[in-house]
Coordinates of C-alpha atoms in Angstrom, one line a residue:
M1 CA 73.6 -0.7 42.6
F2 CA 76.5 -1.8 44.8
G3 CA 77.1 1.8 45.9
L4 CA 73.4 2.0 47.0
I5 CA 73.9 -1.1 49.1
I6 CA 77.0 0.4 50.8
R7 CA 75.2 3.7 51.6
I8 CA 72.3 1.7 53.2
V9 CA 74.6 -0.4 55.3
T10 CA 76.6 2.7 56.5
K11 CA 73.4 4.5 57.4
K12 CA 72.1 1.6 59.4
T13 CA 75.4 1.1 61.2
L14 CA 75.4 4.7 62.4
V15 CA 71.9 4.2 63.7
I16 CA 72.9 1.1 65.6
F17 CA 75.9 2.8 67.2
R18 CA 73.8 5.7 68.4
Y19 CA 71.2 3.3 69.8
F20 CA 73.2 0.6 71.5
G21 CA 76.6 2.2 72.2
R22 CA 80.0 1.0 71.0
P23 CA 80.4 -2.4 72.8
K24 CA 76.9 -3.7 72.1
S25 CA 77.0 -2.4 68.6
F26 CA 80.0 -4.6 67.7
L27 CA 78.0 -7.7 68.9
V28 CA 75.0 -6.6 66.8
L29 CA 77.1 -5.8 63.7
L30 CA 79.0 -9.1 63.8
P31 CA 76.3 -11.3 62.2
I32 CA 75.7 -8.5 59.6
V33 CA 79.4 -8.4 58.7
W34 CA 79.4 -12.2 58.5
A35 CA 76.4 -12.2 56.2
L36 CA 78.0 -9.6 53.9
V37 CA 81.1 -11.7 53.7
A38 CA 79.2 -14.9 53.0
F39 CA 76.6 -13.5 50.7
G40 CA 78.4 -10.5 49.2
P41 CA 79.5 -12.1 46.0
A42 CA 76.0 -13.5 45.4
I43 CA 74.4 -10.1 46.1
W44 CA 76.9 -8.4 43.7
W45 CA 76.2 -10.9 40.9
L46 CA 72.4 -10.5 41.4
A47 CA 72.8 -6.7 41.2
V48 CA 74.9 -6.8 38.0
E49 CA 72.6 -9.3 36.3
T50 CA 69.5 -7.3 37.3
S51 CA 71.0 -4.1 35.9
R52 CA 72.1 -5.8 32.7
H53 CA 68.6 -7.2 32.0
L54 CA 67.0 -3.9 32.8
L55 CA 69.2 -2.0 30.3
L56 CA 68.4 -2.1 26.6
P57 CA 71.0 -4.0 24.5
S58 CA 73.1 -2.1 21.9
P59 CA 71.3 -1.3 18.7
P60 CA 71.9 -3.9 15.9
T61 CA 74.5 -3.3 13.3
Q62 CA 72.8 -1.5 10.4
S63 CA 75.8 -1.4 8.0
L64 CA 74.9 2.1 6.7
E65 CA 78.4 3.7 6.8
H66 CA 79.0 3.1 3.0
Y67 CA 75.9 5.3 2.4
R68 CA 77.7 8.1 4.2
R69 CA 80.7 7.8 1.8
N70 CA 78.8 7.6 -1.4
R71 CA 75.1 7.4 -2.2
S72 CA 75.4 7.1 -6.0
L73 CA 73.8 4.0 -7.3
H74 CA 75.8 4.2 -10.5
Y75 CA 79.1 4.3 -8.5
Y76 CA 78.3 1.0 -6.9
L77 CA 76.9 -0.9 -9.9
D78 CA 80.0 -0.1 -12.0
D79 CA 82.2 -2.0 -9.5
I80 CA 80.0 -5.1 -8.8
Q81 CA 80.8 -8.2 -10.8
T82 CA 78.7 -11.2 -11.6
L83 CA 80.3 -14.3 -10.0
I84 CA 77.8 -17.0 -10.8
E85 CA 75.0 -17.1 -13.3
P86 CA 73.1 -19.8 -15.2
S87 CA 74.7 -21.0 -18.4
L88 CA 71.4 -21.6 -20.0
L89 CA 68.7 -18.9 -19.8
P90 CA 65.1 -19.0 -21.0
C91 CA 65.8 -15.6 -22.7
T92 CA 68.3 -17.0 -25.2
T93 CA 65.5 -17.4 -27.8
P94 CA 64.0 -14.3 -29.5
D95 CA 60.5 -15.3 -28.3
E96 CA 58.9 -12.8 -25.9
M97 CA 58.6 -13.9 -22.3
V98 CA 55.6 -12.7 -20.3
V99 CA 57.3 -12.5 -16.9
L100 CA 60.7 -13.1 -15.5
V101 CA 60.8 -13.7 -11.7
L102 CA 63.9 -12.6 -9.8
V103 CA 63.9 -13.6 -6.1
A104 CA 66.0 -11.8 -3.5
S105 CA 67.6 -14.5 -1.5
A106 CA 70.8 -14.9 0.6
P107 CA 73.6 -17.5 0.6
L108 CA 72.4 -19.3 3.7
R109 CA 68.7 -19.5 2.9
F110 CA 68.9 -22.7 0.9
D111 CA 65.7 -24.1 2.5
H112 CA 63.7 -21.2 1.2
R113 CA 65.1 -21.7 -2.3
Q114 CA 64.3 -25.4 -2.2
A115 CA 60.7 -24.7 -1.1
I116 CA 60.3 -22.4 -4.1
R117 CA 61.8 -24.9 -6.5
K118 CA 59.5 -27.6 -5.2
T119 CA 56.4 -25.4 -5.6
W120 CA 55.7 -22.3 -7.7
G121 CA 59.2 -21.9 -9.1
A122 CA 58.7 -24.8 -11.4
H123 CA 55.8 -23.0 -13.1
L124 CA 57.6 -19.7 -13.8
P125 CA 61.1 -18.7 -15.1
T126 CA 62.5 -18.1 -11.7
Y127 CA 66.1 -17.1 -10.6
F128 CA 67.6 -16.3 -7.2
V129 CA 69.8 -13.3 -6.7
L130 CA 72.4 -13.5 -4.0
G131 CA 75.5 -11.6 -2.7
L132 CA 78.3 -12.6 -0.3
Q133 CA 77.6 -13.0 3.4
G134 CA 79.7 -13.6 6.5
D135 CA 83.4 -14.6 6.9
N136 CA 83.5 -18.0 5.0
I137 CA 83.0 -16.5 1.6
D138 CA 85.2 -19.0 -0.3
E139 CA 83.2 -21.9 1.3
Q140 CA 79.9 -20.2 0.4
L141 CA 81.0 -19.6 -3.2
V142 CA 81.8 -23.3 -3.5
D143 CA 78.4 -24.3 -2.1
N144 CA 76.6 -21.7 -4.3
Y145 CA 78.6 -22.9 -7.4
V146 CA 77.5 -26.5 -6.8
E147 CA 73.9 -25.4 -6.2
G148 CA 74.0 -23.3 -9.3
K149 CA 75.3 -26.1 -11.4
Q150 CA 72.6 -28.4 -10.1
Y151 CA 69.6 -26.1 -10.5
S152 CA 70.8 -23.5 -13.0
D153 CA 68.9 -20.8 -11.2
L154 CA 71.5 -18.8 -9.1
I155 CA 72.8 -15.4 -9.9
V156 CA 75.6 -14.4 -7.4
F157 CA 77.0 -10.9 -7.3
D158 CA 80.2 -9.7 -5.6
F159 CA 78.7 -7.4 -2.9
H160 CA 77.9 -7.7 0.8
D161 CA 74.5 -9.4 1.1
H162 CA 72.7 -7.6 3.9
Y163 CA 69.2 -6.3 4.4
Q164 CA 70.5 -2.7 4.2
N165 CA 71.8 -3.5 0.7
L166 CA 68.5 -4.5 -0.8
T167 CA 68.5 -1.3 -2.9
L168 CA 71.7 -2.5 -4.6
K169 CA 70.4 -6.0 -5.0
T170 CA 67.2 -4.7 -6.7
A171 CA 69.2 -2.5 -9.0
L172 CA 71.3 -5.5 -9.9
M173 CA 68.2 -7.4 -10.8
M174 CA 67.1 -4.7 -13.2
K175 CA 70.6 -4.4 -14.8
W176 CA 70.8 -8.1 -15.2
T177 CA 67.4 -8.3 -16.8
L178 CA 68.3 -5.5 -19.3
H179 CA 71.4 -7.4 -20.4
R180 CA 70.3 -11.0 -20.2
C181 CA 66.5 -11.0 -20.7
P182 CA 65.5 -7.8 -22.5
Q183 CA 62.5 -9.4 -24.2
A184 CA 60.7 -10.0 -20.9
Q185 CA 57.4 -8.1 -20.8
F186 CA 57.6 -7.9 -17.0
L187 CA 60.1 -8.3 -14.3
F188 CA 58.6 -9.6 -11.0
K189 CA 60.8 -8.7 -8.1
T190 CA 60.1 -10.6 -5.0
D191 CA 61.6 -12.3 -1.9
D192 CA 62.3 -15.9 -0.9
D193 CA 59.7 -15.9 1.8
V194 CA 56.9 -15.2 -0.7
L195 CA 54.5 -17.8 -2.1
V196 CA 53.5 -17.0 -5.7
N197 CA 50.4 -18.3 -7.3
P198 CA 51.3 -18.6 -11.0
W199 CA 47.7 -18.8 -12.2
T200 CA 46.5 -15.7 -10.3
L201 CA 49.7 -13.9 -11.3
R202 CA 48.9 -14.5 -14.9
K203 CA 45.5 -13.0 -14.4
V204 CA 47.1 -9.9 -12.9
L205 CA 49.4 -9.7 -15.9
N206 CA 46.7 -10.1 -18.4
E207 CA 44.6 -7.4 -16.7
N208 CA 47.6 -4.9 -16.6
E209 CA 49.4 -5.3 -19.9
D210 CA 50.1 -1.6 -20.3
T211 CA 50.9 -0.8 -16.6
L212 CA 54.5 0.3 -16.0
L213 CA 54.8 -0.4 -12.3
L214 CA 52.3 -2.5 -10.3
G215 CA 52.2 -3.7 -6.7
Y216 CA 50.6 -3.3 -3.3
N217 CA 50.3 0.4 -2.8
K218 CA 51.1 1.3 0.9
R219 CA 49.9 4.8 1.7
D220 CA 50.6 7.3 4.5
S221 CA 53.6 5.5 6.0
Y222 CA 56.0 7.0 8.5
L223 CA 59.7 6.1 8.4
H224 CA 61.3 4.2 11.3
R225 CA 63.8 6.4 13.3
D226 CA 64.3 3.8 15.9
E227 CA 67.8 2.1 15.6
Y228 CA 66.4 -1.1 16.9
K229 CA 64.0 -1.5 14.0
K230 CA 64.9 -3.5 10.9
W231 CA 63.6 -0.7 8.7
Y232 CA 65.6 2.0 10.5
T233 CA 66.4 5.0 8.2
P234 CA 68.5 7.8 9.7
R235 CA 67.5 11.4 9.2
W236 CA 70.7 12.2 7.4
M237 CA 69.7 9.7 4.7
L238 CA 66.1 10.8 4.2
R239 CA 65.0 14.0 6.0
E240 CA 61.2 13.6 5.5
D241 CA 59.4 11.5 8.1
Y242 CA 56.4 10.7 6.0
V243 CA 56.0 8.7 2.7
S244 CA 52.8 9.4 1.0
Q245 CA 52.8 6.1 -1.1
Y246 CA 55.1 3.3 -2.3
L247 CA 54.8 -0.2 -3.6
S248 CA 55.6 -3.0 -1.1
G249 CA 59.0 -4.6 -1.9
T250 CA 57.7 -8.0 -1.1
G251 CA 56.6 -8.3 -4.7
Y252 CA 56.0 -5.8 -7.5
L253 CA 55.9 -5.9 -11.3
I254 CA 58.0 -3.6 -13.5
S255 CA 57.2 -3.4 -17.2
G256 CA 60.2 -4.5 -19.4
D257 CA 59.8 -1.2 -21.3
F258 CA 60.2 0.8 -18.1
I259 CA 63.2 -0.9 -16.5
S260 CA 65.8 1.1 -18.4
K261 CA 64.1 4.4 -17.6
L262 CA 63.6 3.6 -14.0
L263 CA 67.3 2.6 -13.5
K264 CA 68.7 5.6 -15.4
N265 CA 66.7 8.0 -13.3
A266 CA 67.7 6.2 -10.1
Y267 CA 71.3 7.2 -11.0
E268 CA 70.2 10.8 -10.4
V269 CA 68.6 10.1 -7.0
P270 CA 70.8 9.5 -3.8
M271 CA 70.2 6.0 -2.5
V272 CA 68.4 5.1 0.6
N273 CA 68.4 1.7 2.3
L274 CA 64.7 1.0 1.8
E275 CA 64.6 -0.4 -1.8
D276 CA 60.8 -0.2 -2.2
V277 CA 60.7 3.4 -1.0
Y278 CA 63.7 4.3 -3.1
F279 CA 62.6 2.9 -6.5
T280 CA 58.8 3.2 -6.3
Y281 CA 58.5 6.4 -4.3
L282 CA 61.6 8.6 -4.7
V283 CA 62.4 7.6 -8.3
A284 CA 59.1 6.5 -9.9
Y285 CA 56.6 8.6 -8.0
R286 CA 58.5 11.8 -7.1
R287 CA 61.1 12.1 -9.8
L288 CA 59.2 10.7 -12.8
G289 CA 55.6 11.5 -11.6
L290 CA 54.4 8.0 -12.3
K291 CA 51.1 6.8 -10.9
L292 CA 51.7 3.8 -8.7
A293 CA 49.1 1.3 -9.6
H294 CA 47.6 -0.7 -6.7
E295 CA 47.1 -4.4 -6.9
R296 CA 45.7 -6.0 -3.8
R297 CA 46.5 -9.5 -5.0
L298 CA 50.3 -8.8 -4.8
S299 CA 49.9 -8.9 -1.0
P300 CA 52.6 -8.1 1.5
Y301 CA 50.6 -10.1 4.1
K302 CA 49.4 -13.6 4.6
P303 CA 45.9 -14.8 5.6
W304 CA 45.3 -15.3 9.3
L305 CA 43.3 -18.4 8.4
K306 CA 44.9 -21.2 6.4
A307 CA 41.9 -21.5 4.0
S308 CA 42.7 -22.6 0.5
C309 CA 40.6 -20.0 -1.2
L310 CA 42.3 -17.2 0.7
Y311 CA 45.6 -18.3 -0.8
W312 CA 44.2 -19.0 -4.3
D313 CA 42.7 -15.5 -4.5
L314 CA 46.2 -13.9 -4.1
A315 CA 49.0 -13.7 -6.6
S316 CA 51.6 -13.5 -3.9
V317 CA 51.7 -14.1 -0.1
H318 CA 54.4 -12.8 2.2
S319 CA 56.1 -14.1 5.4
M320 CA 55.9 -17.8 4.5
E321 CA 58.3 -20.3 6.1
P322 CA 59.4 -23.1 3.8
D323 CA 57.1 -25.7 5.3
E324 CA 54.1 -23.3 5.2
M325 CA 54.9 -22.7 1.5
V326 CA 55.0 -26.4 0.6
T327 CA 51.7 -27.1 2.5
A328 CA 49.8 -24.2 1.0
W329 CA 51.0 -25.1 -2.5
I330 CA 49.3 -28.5 -2.5
K331 CA 45.8 -26.9 -2.7
I332 CA 46.9 -24.1 -5.0
E333 CA 48.3 -26.6 -7.5
Q334 CA 45.2 -28.7 -7.3
Y335 CA 43.0 -25.7 -8.1
G336 CA 45.4 -24.7 -10.9
K337 CA 45.1 -28.0 -12.6
L338 CA 41.3 -27.9 -12.8
D339 CA 39.9 -27.9 -16.4
N340 CA 39.6 -24.4 -17.9
H341 CA 40.8 -22.9 -14.6
S342 CA 37.2 -22.5 -13.5
D343 CA 36.2 -20.4 -10.6
V344 CA 36.9 -23.0 -8.0
C345 CA 36.3 -20.5 -5.2
W346 CA 33.1 -19.0 -6.5
F347 CA 31.4 -19.1 -3.0
Y348 CA 34.3 -17.3 -1.4
N349 CA 34.5 -14.8 -4.3
T350 CA 30.8 -14.1 -4.2
Y351 CA 30.1 -13.9 -0.5
L352 CA 33.3 -13.7 1.5
R353 CA 36.0 -11.8 -0.4
D354 CA 35.0 -8.3 0.8
F355 CA 34.8 -9.5 4.4
S356 CA 38.2 -11.3 4.2
E357 CA 39.9 -8.1 2.9
L358 CA 38.8 -6.3 6.0
A359 CA 39.3 -9.1 8.6
L360 CA 41.9 -11.5 7.4
Y361 CA 44.9 -9.5 6.1

């Protein structure tokens, strides 16, 4: 930019010399030189700032280098220790549990965990799975220990908590369930920005007692090759550009009888950073040939309209901020407490549901 300015000034100077001659040219150039001296720094700053804003920033750190070194899931799981876990578990009795909910969270997302505790988490056996994040690990562990003591619902593992490590976190959920809660009929893996409707979830479970893997089936998806995307997957990790189908990682159910088989087969498949694509597509669908059952009520979206019946109709809703979750829960809980859990949204279910699926999600 600065070089361009110099070239323009030089060219104009030669034109002035040829037109006015040397003596008059100095008189003409004097104010120009004075202006450059006076305003030069400002022009330079403006040029630099303009260039900086026109250029794209550096791609975000993706933390994928450990995948280059080793992509064996078994290798990582063997070295990861449990740092904090509840002393009292609902699985200590021999009675069978219908569903165990494990929520992928992060050390600094306390507000999201609190929103879940105040709402749907009180109606289901719910635990939060965390790793270690940032530089102040000791301080974080103290905070997590105090939080875990108070609520008895934290499971903290010794690994770097990062979006690109969700595959490891999900595998740790399965391993923990096998060791600590083997009698659970289903494991519901979800995220801390998901609102769960316990009453609708129980309907989903009752209707799918024999299903091994159930979630929102996303079909015909292309992988992100753009480094600026959160879901970036490099070609050296997964060569194919197209995924025919997978279950959205925002919330899917795994049969308790299927967890061990899914995890053992995952040990034979090189890891990728997209946990839902890895476990439900690469391992379950491609390696095991399992049919991925679709359940629209385990939604990876949230309604555009904040209508109570839209939320009541779904078993899970994604992308919820803590305050949104608390607000939406008020109506859900009211509907859930109605006698016999009658069809409180009969008009919506009869006349509007088909339209809402096309227009609102």
